[in-house]
Coordinates of C-alpha atoms in Angstrom, one line a residue:
M245 CA 68.7 -17.1 24.2
W246 CA 69.6 -14.9 21.2
Q247 CA 66.8 -16.4 19.2
K248 CA 64.3 -15.6 22.0
F249 CA 65.6 -12.0 22.0
L250 CA 65.2 -11.7 18.2
A251 CA 61.6 -13.1 18.5
F252 CA 60.8 -10.7 21.3
G253 CA 62.3 -7.9 19.2
K254 CA 60.1 -8.8 16.2
I255 CA 57.0 -8.7 18.5
K256 CA 58.0 -5.3 19.7
V257 CA 58.4 -4.1 16.1
I258 CA 55.0 -5.5 15.1
A259 CA 53.4 -3.9 18.2
V260 CA 55.0 -0.5 17.4
L261 CA 53.8 -0.8 13.8
V262 CA 50.3 -1.6 14.9
V263 CA 50.3 1.4 17.3
V264 CA 51.7 3.6 14.5
A265 CA 49.1 2.3 12.1
A266 CA 46.3 2.9 14.6
V267 CA 47.6 6.5 15.3
V268 CA 47.8 7.2 11.6
F269 CA 44.4 5.7 10.9
Y270 CA 42.7 7.7 13.7
G271 CA 44.6 10.7 12.7
L272 CA 43.2 10.4 9.2
C273 CA 39.8 9.9 10.7
Y274 CA 40.2 13.0 12.8
L275 CA 41.3 15.0 9.8
A276 CA 38.3 13.7 7.9
S277 CA 36.0 14.5 10.8
I278 CA 37.1 18.1 10.7
Q279 CA 35.9 18.3 7.1
A280 CA 32.6 16.5 7.9
A281 CA 30.3 19.2 6.7
E282 CA 32.2 19.6 3.5
I283 CA 32.3 15.8 2.9
F284 CA 28.5 15.6 3.7
N285 CA 27.5 18.3 1.3
R286 CA 29.8 17.0 -1.5
E287 CA 28.6 13.4 -1.2
M288 CA 24.9 14.4 -0.9
A289 CA 25.3 16.3 -4.2
R290 CA 26.8 13.2 -5.8
Q291 CA 24.5 10.5 -4.3
H292 CA 21.4 9.3 -6.2
V293 CA 19.8 7.1 -3.5
L294 CA 17.8 9.9 -1.7
Q295 CA 16.0 11.9 -4.4
G296 CA 15.7 15.6 -4.0
T297 CA 18.0 17.8 -1.9
L298 CA 19.4 17.4 1.7
T299 CA 20.8 20.3 3.6
V300 CA 22.2 20.4 7.2
G301 CA 22.7 23.3 9.5
R302 CA 25.6 22.0 11.5
L303 CA 27.8 18.9 11.5
S304 CA 30.6 17.5 13.7
A305 CA 32.3 14.2 13.9
N306 CA 34.8 12.2 16.1
P307 CA 37.5 9.8 15.0
L308 CA 35.4 6.8 15.8
G309 CA 32.9 7.5 13.0
K310 CA 30.1 9.2 15.0
V311 CA 28.7 12.2 13.2
S312 CA 26.4 14.6 15.0
F313 CA 24.1 16.8 13.0
H314 CA 21.6 19.6 13.6
D315 CA 18.7 20.9 11.4
L316 CA 18.8 18.4 8.6
V317 CA 16.1 18.9 6.0
W318 CA 15.2 16.6 3.1
I319 CA 13.2 18.0 0.2
S320 CA 11.7 15.9 -2.5
P321 CA 12.1 16.7 -6.2
E322 CA 8.6 18.0 -6.2
G323 CA 9.3 20.4 -3.3
E324 CA 7.7 18.4 -0.6
K325 CA 9.4 18.3 2.8
L326 CA 10.1 14.6 3.5
A327 CA 12.1 15.1 6.7
Q328 CA 13.0 17.8 9.2
I329 CA 15.4 16.5 11.8
P330 CA 16.4 18.9 14.6
E331 CA 19.1 16.6 15.9
G332 CA 20.6 13.2 15.1
Y333 CA 23.6 11.0 14.9
I334 CA 25.2 8.9 12.2
H335 CA 27.7 6.2 12.8
V336 CA 29.8 5.5 9.8
R337 CA 32.6 3.1 8.9
P338 CA 35.8 5.1 9.5
W339 CA 37.7 3.3 6.8
D340 CA 35.1 4.4 4.2
V341 CA 35.6 8.0 5.4
V342 CA 39.4 7.7 5.2
T343 CA 39.4 6.1 1.7
K344 CA 36.5 8.3 0.6
N345 CA 34.7 5.1 -0.6
F346 CA 31.2 6.2 0.3
T347 CA 28.5 3.5 -0.4
T348 CA 25.0 2.7 0.9
T349 CA 26.7 0.5 3.6
T350 CA 28.9 3.3 4.8
I351 CA 26.3 4.2 7.4
K352 CA 26.2 1.7 10.3
S353 CA 23.4 3.4 12.3
L354 CA 21.2 6.4 12.2
E355 CA 19.6 7.9 15.3
L356 CA 17.0 10.7 15.0
D357 CA 15.6 12.8 17.8
N358 CA 12.3 14.7 17.6
A359 CA 12.2 14.3 13.8
V360 CA 9.2 14.9 11.5
I361 CA 9.3 12.3 8.7
N362 CA 7.0 11.8 5.7
L363 CA 7.2 8.5 3.8
N364 CA 5.3 7.8 0.6
F365 CA 5.1 4.1 -0.4
N366 CA 4.8 2.6 -3.9
K367 CA 2.4 -0.3 -4.6
D368 CA 5.3 -2.8 -3.9
M369 CA 5.8 -1.1 -0.5
S370 CA 9.1 0.4 -1.5
V371 CA 9.7 4.0 -0.4
K372 CA 9.2 6.7 -3.0
D373 CA 12.1 9.1 -3.4
V374 CA 14.6 6.4 -2.4
D375 CA 16.3 4.9 -5.4
R376 CA 18.3 1.7 -4.6
S377 CA 19.0 0.8 -8.2
K378 CA 22.5 0.1 -9.5
R379 CA 23.2 1.5 -12.9
D380 CA 25.8 1.0 -15.6
V381 CA 26.6 4.7 -15.7
K382 CA 30.3 5.5 -14.9
P383 CA 31.6 8.8 -13.5
V384 CA 33.5 11.0 -15.9
R385 CA 37.1 12.0 -14.8
K386 CA 38.5 15.4 -15.5
N387 CA 42.1 16.3 -14.6
G388 CA 42.2 12.9 -12.7
K389 CA 39.3 13.8 -10.5
R390 CA 35.9 12.0 -10.6
Q391 CA 33.1 14.3 -11.7
P392 CA 29.5 14.0 -10.2
I393 CA 27.1 12.0 -12.3
S394 CA 24.4 14.3 -13.7
K395 CA 20.7 13.7 -13.3
E396 CA 20.4 13.1 -17.1
Q397 CA 23.2 10.4 -17.0
W398 CA 21.5 8.7 -14.1
A399 CA 18.0 8.8 -15.6
T400 CA 19.0 7.4 -18.9
S401 CA 21.4 4.7 -17.6
K402 CA 20.6 1.0 -17.6
I403 CA 19.5 -0.6 -14.2
I404 CA 21.7 -3.6 -13.5
G405 CA 20.7 -4.4 -9.9
Q406 CA 19.9 -2.9 -6.5
K407 CA 22.1 -1.3 -3.9
D408 CA 22.3 -2.9 -0.4
F409 CA 21.7 -1.4 3.0
D410 CA 23.0 -2.7 6.3
F411 CA 22.3 -0.3 9.2
R412 CA 20.3 0.3 12.3
L413 CA 17.7 3.1 12.6
L414 CA 16.7 4.6 16.0
L415 CA 13.8 7.0 16.3
N416 CA 13.3 8.9 19.5
N417 CA 10.0 10.9 20.1
C418 CA 9.4 11.4 16.4
V419 CA 6.4 12.2 14.2
L420 CA 5.9 9.8 11.3
T421 CA 3.5 10.2 8.4
T422 CA 3.1 7.3 5.9
I423 CA 1.0 7.2 2.7
Y424 CA 0.2 4.0 0.9
E425 CA -2.3 4.3 -2.0
K426 CA -5.5 5.6 -0.4
R427 CA -4.4 5.0 3.2
N428 CA -2.4 7.5 5.3
F429 CA -1.3 7.6 8.9
T430 CA 0.3 10.2 11.1
M431 CA 1.8 8.9 14.3
K432 CA 3.1 10.9 17.2
D433 CA 5.6 9.9 20.0
V434 CA 7.2 7.4 17.8
D435 CA 10.1 5.3 19.2
A436 CA 11.7 2.6 17.1
N437 CA 14.7 0.3 16.9
I438 CA 14.9 -1.0 13.4
Y439 CA 17.7 -3.1 11.8
L440 CA 17.8 -3.4 8.0
N441 CA 20.1 -5.8 6.1
T442 CA 18.7 -5.9 2.6
K443 CA 20.4 -9.2 2.0
D444 CA 19.0 -10.8 5.1
K445 CA 16.2 -9.4 7.1
L446 CA 14.4 -6.4 8.7
D447 CA 14.0 -6.5 12.5
I448 CA 11.3 -4.1 13.8
D449 CA 10.6 -2.9 17.4
F450 CA 8.2 0.0 16.8
S451 CA 5.8 1.9 19.0
S452 CA 3.8 5.1 18.8
G453 CA 1.4 7.2 20.8
P454 CA -1.8 8.7 19.4
F455 CA -2.2 8.6 15.6
G456 CA -4.7 9.6 13.0
G457 CA -5.5 9.4 9.3
T458 CA -7.2 6.4 7.7
I459 CA -7.4 5.0 11.2
I460 CA -7.5 6.9 14.5
A461 CA -6.2 5.2 17.7
Q462 CA -4.3 5.9 20.9
G463 CA -1.3 3.6 20.3
L464 CA 0.4 1.2 18.1
V465 CA 3.1 -1.5 18.7
I466 CA 4.7 -3.6 15.9
K467 CA 7.5 -6.1 16.6
G468 CA 9.0 -8.9 14.6
T469 CA 11.0 -9.8 11.5
V470 CA 10.6 -9.5 7.7
D471 CA 12.6 -12.1 5.8
L472 CA 14.3 -10.3 2.9
K473 CA 16.1 -13.4 1.5
Q474 CA 13.0 -14.5 -0.4
P475 CA 12.1 -13.1 -3.9
R476 CA 9.3 -11.2 -2.1
P477 CA 9.6 -10.0 1.6
V478 CA 7.9 -12.4 4.0
C479 CA 6.5 -11.0 7.3
N480 CA 6.3 -12.5 10.7
L481 CA 5.2 -9.6 12.9
S482 CA 3.0 -9.0 16.0
L483 CA 0.6 -6.0 16.1
N484 CA -1.1 -4.2 18.9
I485 CA -3.5 -1.3 18.4
S486 CA -5.1 0.3 21.5
E487 CA -8.4 2.3 21.5
C488 CA -9.0 2.5 17.7
N489 CA -12.0 4.6 16.6
P490 CA -13.9 2.5 14.0
A491 CA -15.6 5.6 12.6
S492 CA -12.2 6.8 11.4
L493 CA -12.3 4.0 8.8
G494 CA -14.8 6.2 6.9
S495 CA -18.5 7.1 6.7
G496 CA -19.5 3.5 6.1
I497 CA -19.6 2.7 9.8
D498 CA -20.8 5.3 12.3
V499 CA -19.2 3.7 15.4
H500 CA -17.2 5.9 17.8
E501 CA -16.7 3.4 20.7
T502 CA -13.0 2.3 20.7
V503 CA -11.7 -1.1 19.9
S504 CA -8.3 -2.6 20.9
T505 CA -6.7 -5.5 19.1
D506 CA -3.8 -8.0 19.2
A507 CA -2.8 -9.6 16.0
T508 CA -0.1 -11.3 13.8
I509 CA 1.0 -10.1 10.4
T510 CA 2.1 -12.8 8.0
G511 CA 2.4 -13.3 4.3
T512 CA 4.4 -11.5 1.5
L513 CA 4.5 -7.8 1.0
P514 CA 2.4 -6.0 0.1
E515 CA -0.4 -8.7 0.2
V516 CA -0.1 -9.4 4.0
V517 CA -2.7 -11.2 6.1
I518 CA -3.6 -10.0 9.6
D519 CA -5.2 -12.4 12.0
G520 CA -6.2 -11.2 15.5
S521 CA -8.6 -10.7 18.3
M522 CA -10.5 -7.6 19.2
R523 CA -12.3 -6.2 22.3
M524 CA -14.7 -3.3 22.9
E525 CA -16.2 -2.2 26.2
A526 CA -19.2 -0.9 24.3
L527 CA -20.6 -0.8 20.8
T528 CA -23.7 1.1 19.5
I529 CA -25.2 0.3 16.1
P530 CA -28.7 1.1 14.8
A531 CA -31.2 -0.1 17.5
L532 CA -28.6 -2.2 19.4
D533 CA -26.4 -1.3 22.3
F534 CA -23.7 -3.9 23.0
T535 CA -21.3 -4.3 25.9
N536 CA -18.3 -6.6 26.5
V537 CA -17.7 -7.2 22.8
V538 CA -15.0 -9.7 22.0
G539 CA -14.1 -11.7 18.9
F540 CA -11.7 -12.5 16.1
Y541 CA -10.9 -11.0 12.7
K542 CA -8.9 -11.5 9.6
Y543 CA -7.6 -8.7 7.2
E544 CA -6.7 -9.5 3.6
D545 CA -6.7 -7.5 0.4
G546 CA -8.5 -4.4 2.0
I547 CA -11.3 -6.5 3.6
I548 CA -11.7 -7.1 7.3
K549 CA -13.7 -10.3 8.2
A550 CA -14.9 -10.7 11.7
S551 CA -16.0 -14.1 13.3
K552 CA -16.9 -15.6 16.6
I553 CA -18.0 -12.3 18.0
T554 CA -19.9 -12.4 21.3
A555 CA -21.4 -9.6 23.3
N556 CA -24.1 -8.7 25.9
V557 CA -27.1 -6.6 24.8
Y558 CA -30.5 -5.9 26.4
G559 CA -30.0 -8.3 29.2
G560 CA -29.1 -11.2 26.9
N561 CA -26.2 -12.1 24.6
V562 CA -25.4 -12.4 20.9
D563 CA -23.2 -14.2 18.4
A564 CA -22.1 -12.3 15.4
S565 CA -20.0 -12.2 12.2
G566 CA -19.4 -9.8 9.4
E567 CA -17.0 -8.0 7.1
F568 CA -15.8 -4.4 6.3
N569 CA -14.3 -3.1 3.1
L570 CA -11.6 -0.4 3.8
D571 CA -11.8 1.0 0.3
T572 CA -15.6 1.2 -0.3
K573 CA -16.5 1.6 3.4
G574 CA -19.3 -0.8 2.9
Y575 CA -20.0 -3.5 5.5
S576 CA -22.3 -6.4 6.5
L577 CA -23.0 -7.8 9.9
D578 CA -25.1 -10.9 10.9
I579 CA -26.3 -11.2 14.5
L580 CA -28.1 -13.9 16.4
G581 CA -29.5 -12.7 19.8
H582 CA -30.5 -14.9 22.6
E583 CA -32.8 -14.2 25.6
L584 CA -32.9 -10.4 25.1
K585 CA -35.2 -8.5 27.4
A586 CA -37.9 -6.9 25.4
M587 CA -38.7 -4.1 27.9
I588 CA -35.1 -3.0 27.7
A589 CA -35.0 -3.1 23.9
A590 CA -38.3 -1.3 23.5
H591 CA -37.7 1.2 26.3
D592 CA -41.2 0.3 27.6
P593 CA -41.9 -1.6 30.9
K594 CA -45.3 -2.6 29.6
I595 CA -43.9 -5.4 27.5
R596 CA -42.1 -8.3 29.3
C597 CA -40.6 -11.3 27.6
D598 CA -37.3 -12.9 26.5
V599 CA -36.6 -12.5 22.7
D600 CA -34.4 -14.3 20.2
L601 CA -33.2 -12.1 17.3
D602 CA -31.9 -12.8 13.8
V603 CA -30.5 -9.5 12.6
K604 CA -28.8 -8.5 9.2
I605 CA -27.1 -5.2 8.7
R606 CA -26.1 -4.0 5.2
S607 CA -24.3 -0.8 4.3
D608 CA -22.9 0.6 1.1
G609 CA -20.9 3.2 2.9
N610 CA -23.6 5.8 3.7
P611 CA -24.9 5.7 7.3
K612 CA -28.3 7.2 6.3
T613 CA -29.0 4.3 4.0
T614 CA -27.6 1.6 6.2
L615 CA -30.3 -1.1 6.4
T616 CA -30.9 -3.2 9.5
Y617 CA -33.5 -6.0 9.1
G618 CA -34.5 -9.4 10.5
S619 CA -36.9 -11.3 12.6
F620 CA -37.6 -12.1 16.2
T621 CA -39.4 -14.7 18.3
S622 CA -40.1 -14.9 22.1
G623 CA -41.2 -17.1 24.9
P624 CA -44.1 -16.4 27.3
G625 CA -44.6 -12.9 28.6
S626 CA -47.1 -10.1 29.0
Y627 CA -48.0 -6.7 27.5
M628 CA -49.9 -4.2 29.7
L629 CA -50.3 -7.1 32.2
V630 CA -52.0 -9.2 29.5
P631 CA -50.2 -12.5 29.3
F632 CA -49.2 -14.1 26.0
E633 CA -47.6 -17.4 25.0
S634 CA -45.3 -16.1 22.3
I635 CA -44.5 -13.2 20.0
R636 CA -43.0 -13.1 16.6
G637 CA -42.5 -10.6 13.8
E638 CA -40.2 -8.9 11.4
F639 CA -38.4 -5.5 11.6
K640 CA -36.5 -3.0 9.6
N641 CA -34.4 0.0 10.6
I642 CA -33.2 2.9 8.4
D643 CA -31.7 6.2 9.8
K644 CA -32.8 5.5 13.5
V645 CA -36.4 4.6 12.6
L646 CA -37.2 1.0 13.6
T647 CA -40.3 -0.4 12.0
F648 CA -42.0 -3.7 13.0
K649 CA -44.4 -5.6 10.7
N650 CA -46.3 -8.9 10.7
V651 CA -46.2 -9.0 14.5
V652 CA -48.2 -11.9 15.9
I653 CA -48.8 -12.3 19.7
T654 CA -50.2 -15.7 20.6
T655 CA -52.5 -15.9 23.7
K656 CA -54.9 -18.5 25.0
F657 CA -57.7 -16.2 23.7
G658 CA -56.3 -16.0 20.2
Q659 CA -53.7 -14.1 18.3
V660 CA -53.0 -10.4 18.7
K661 CA -51.8 -8.9 15.5
S662 CA -50.3 -5.6 14.4
D663 CA -49.5 -4.6 10.8
A664 CA -46.8 -2.1 12.0
F665 CA -45.4 -0.1 14.9
Q666 CA -42.2 1.9 15.2
I667 CA -39.5 2.9 17.6
I668 CA -38.3 6.4 16.6
R669 CA -35.1 7.6 18.3
G670 CA -35.7 5.3 21.2
K671 CA -39.5 6.0 21.7
L672 CA -42.2 3.4 21.0
H673 CA -45.0 4.4 18.6
L674 CA -47.7 1.8 18.6
N675 CA -50.4 1.5 15.9
N676 CA -53.7 -0.4 16.1
L677 CA -53.8 -3.8 17.8
Y678 CA -56.3 -6.6 16.9
L679 CA -57.3 -9.8 18.6
E680 CA -57.9 -12.4 16.0
D681 CA -59.9 -15.6 16.6
Q682 CA -57.7 -18.5 15.4
K683 CA -60.8 -20.6 14.4
T684 CA -63.0 -17.9 12.7
G685 CA -60.5 -15.3 11.7
Q686 CA -62.6 -12.6 13.1
R687 CA -60.8 -9.5 14.4
Q688 CA -61.5 -7.4 17.4
Q689 CA -59.7 -4.0 17.8
L690 CA -57.9 -3.7 21.1
R691 CA -56.4 -0.3 20.4

């Protein structure tokens, strides 16, 4: 009985000690939270991870490690505003606050509301003005107190590794601008839930409303994981872009009808590969007006290659493939058309037949010099009520002027030939027509 009493007494003592420890711990946290702004300003002056200067208008904290802040501004060393955050929350590890042991893993989560953020990326996809490097520099102590490491000490010290991050980033209705080499994007209405553990992985759940820059579209969604355990990060992401304007890619392609796409992003950063499908309600390119365009594409090393594209045009259908260079803005497109209605294509009811097309489009990035050329053949039909057995020829289009040559119309009376005729801005301009006897070669002018 006495032993049970002693055991119970020990449990009570332990329980009291735990309660006292908890009270002391949260008391220390509370005292630390009162000095949140002072701690923030002091540590921001000492830290070397975020380059430049950070200032905050107002800070408050609770004993559980939640820090609320208002009007935080981050300025780069060159004076560029990298972030302006009206309101946000930081969850920190309370023990780090109590012990004043602030590291890159002190922050558990960061939530930003209505922030405007500008991120510049290096060639390796690391963020500029964020220095994760560990260095061999040691702080100098004066009167027993650690002195801040100077910029000169930091810049000349030897890099011995990289600092780690382990936190969650939440973005609510933010504006995000990203710049990578020659490409830039500004996204509005950004919402994100991103978890980063530099020793393990990056989990992304990201969406935005309308955005512009290198590409203009109405929405973007990225979800998935980046494996950070490998020597180079490995992506496994899904991508959805809604209503993208192809003309925003540059002057190389003068197409304003929007395209939507679903894709996967794989491979190692920054040389990722994007495989996906695309769809367009309509597409207008020189002399051709497509509807119900669907197909597949692959992006790699700045080049988009499209394949298995199908569409409706001029009462028939086409199969197509091609590629587009994001850097030079040049592109090529190969099209095979089947059973197209000549009267629709020529905007002239006098010509009636089904036509098969073989079209090549080549551009060096200048719409006015974009070249469309190819050949066509047809089955039986009529022109101005005159029947024919077939029609064939070649064509070329530059700057909305479509020229036909070597046109041969085969009839039971002979072959009708025309050296050239044109469709200029949708209107047919017909030159002389000749009826040639297939046996004698003699010509008779019809027009």
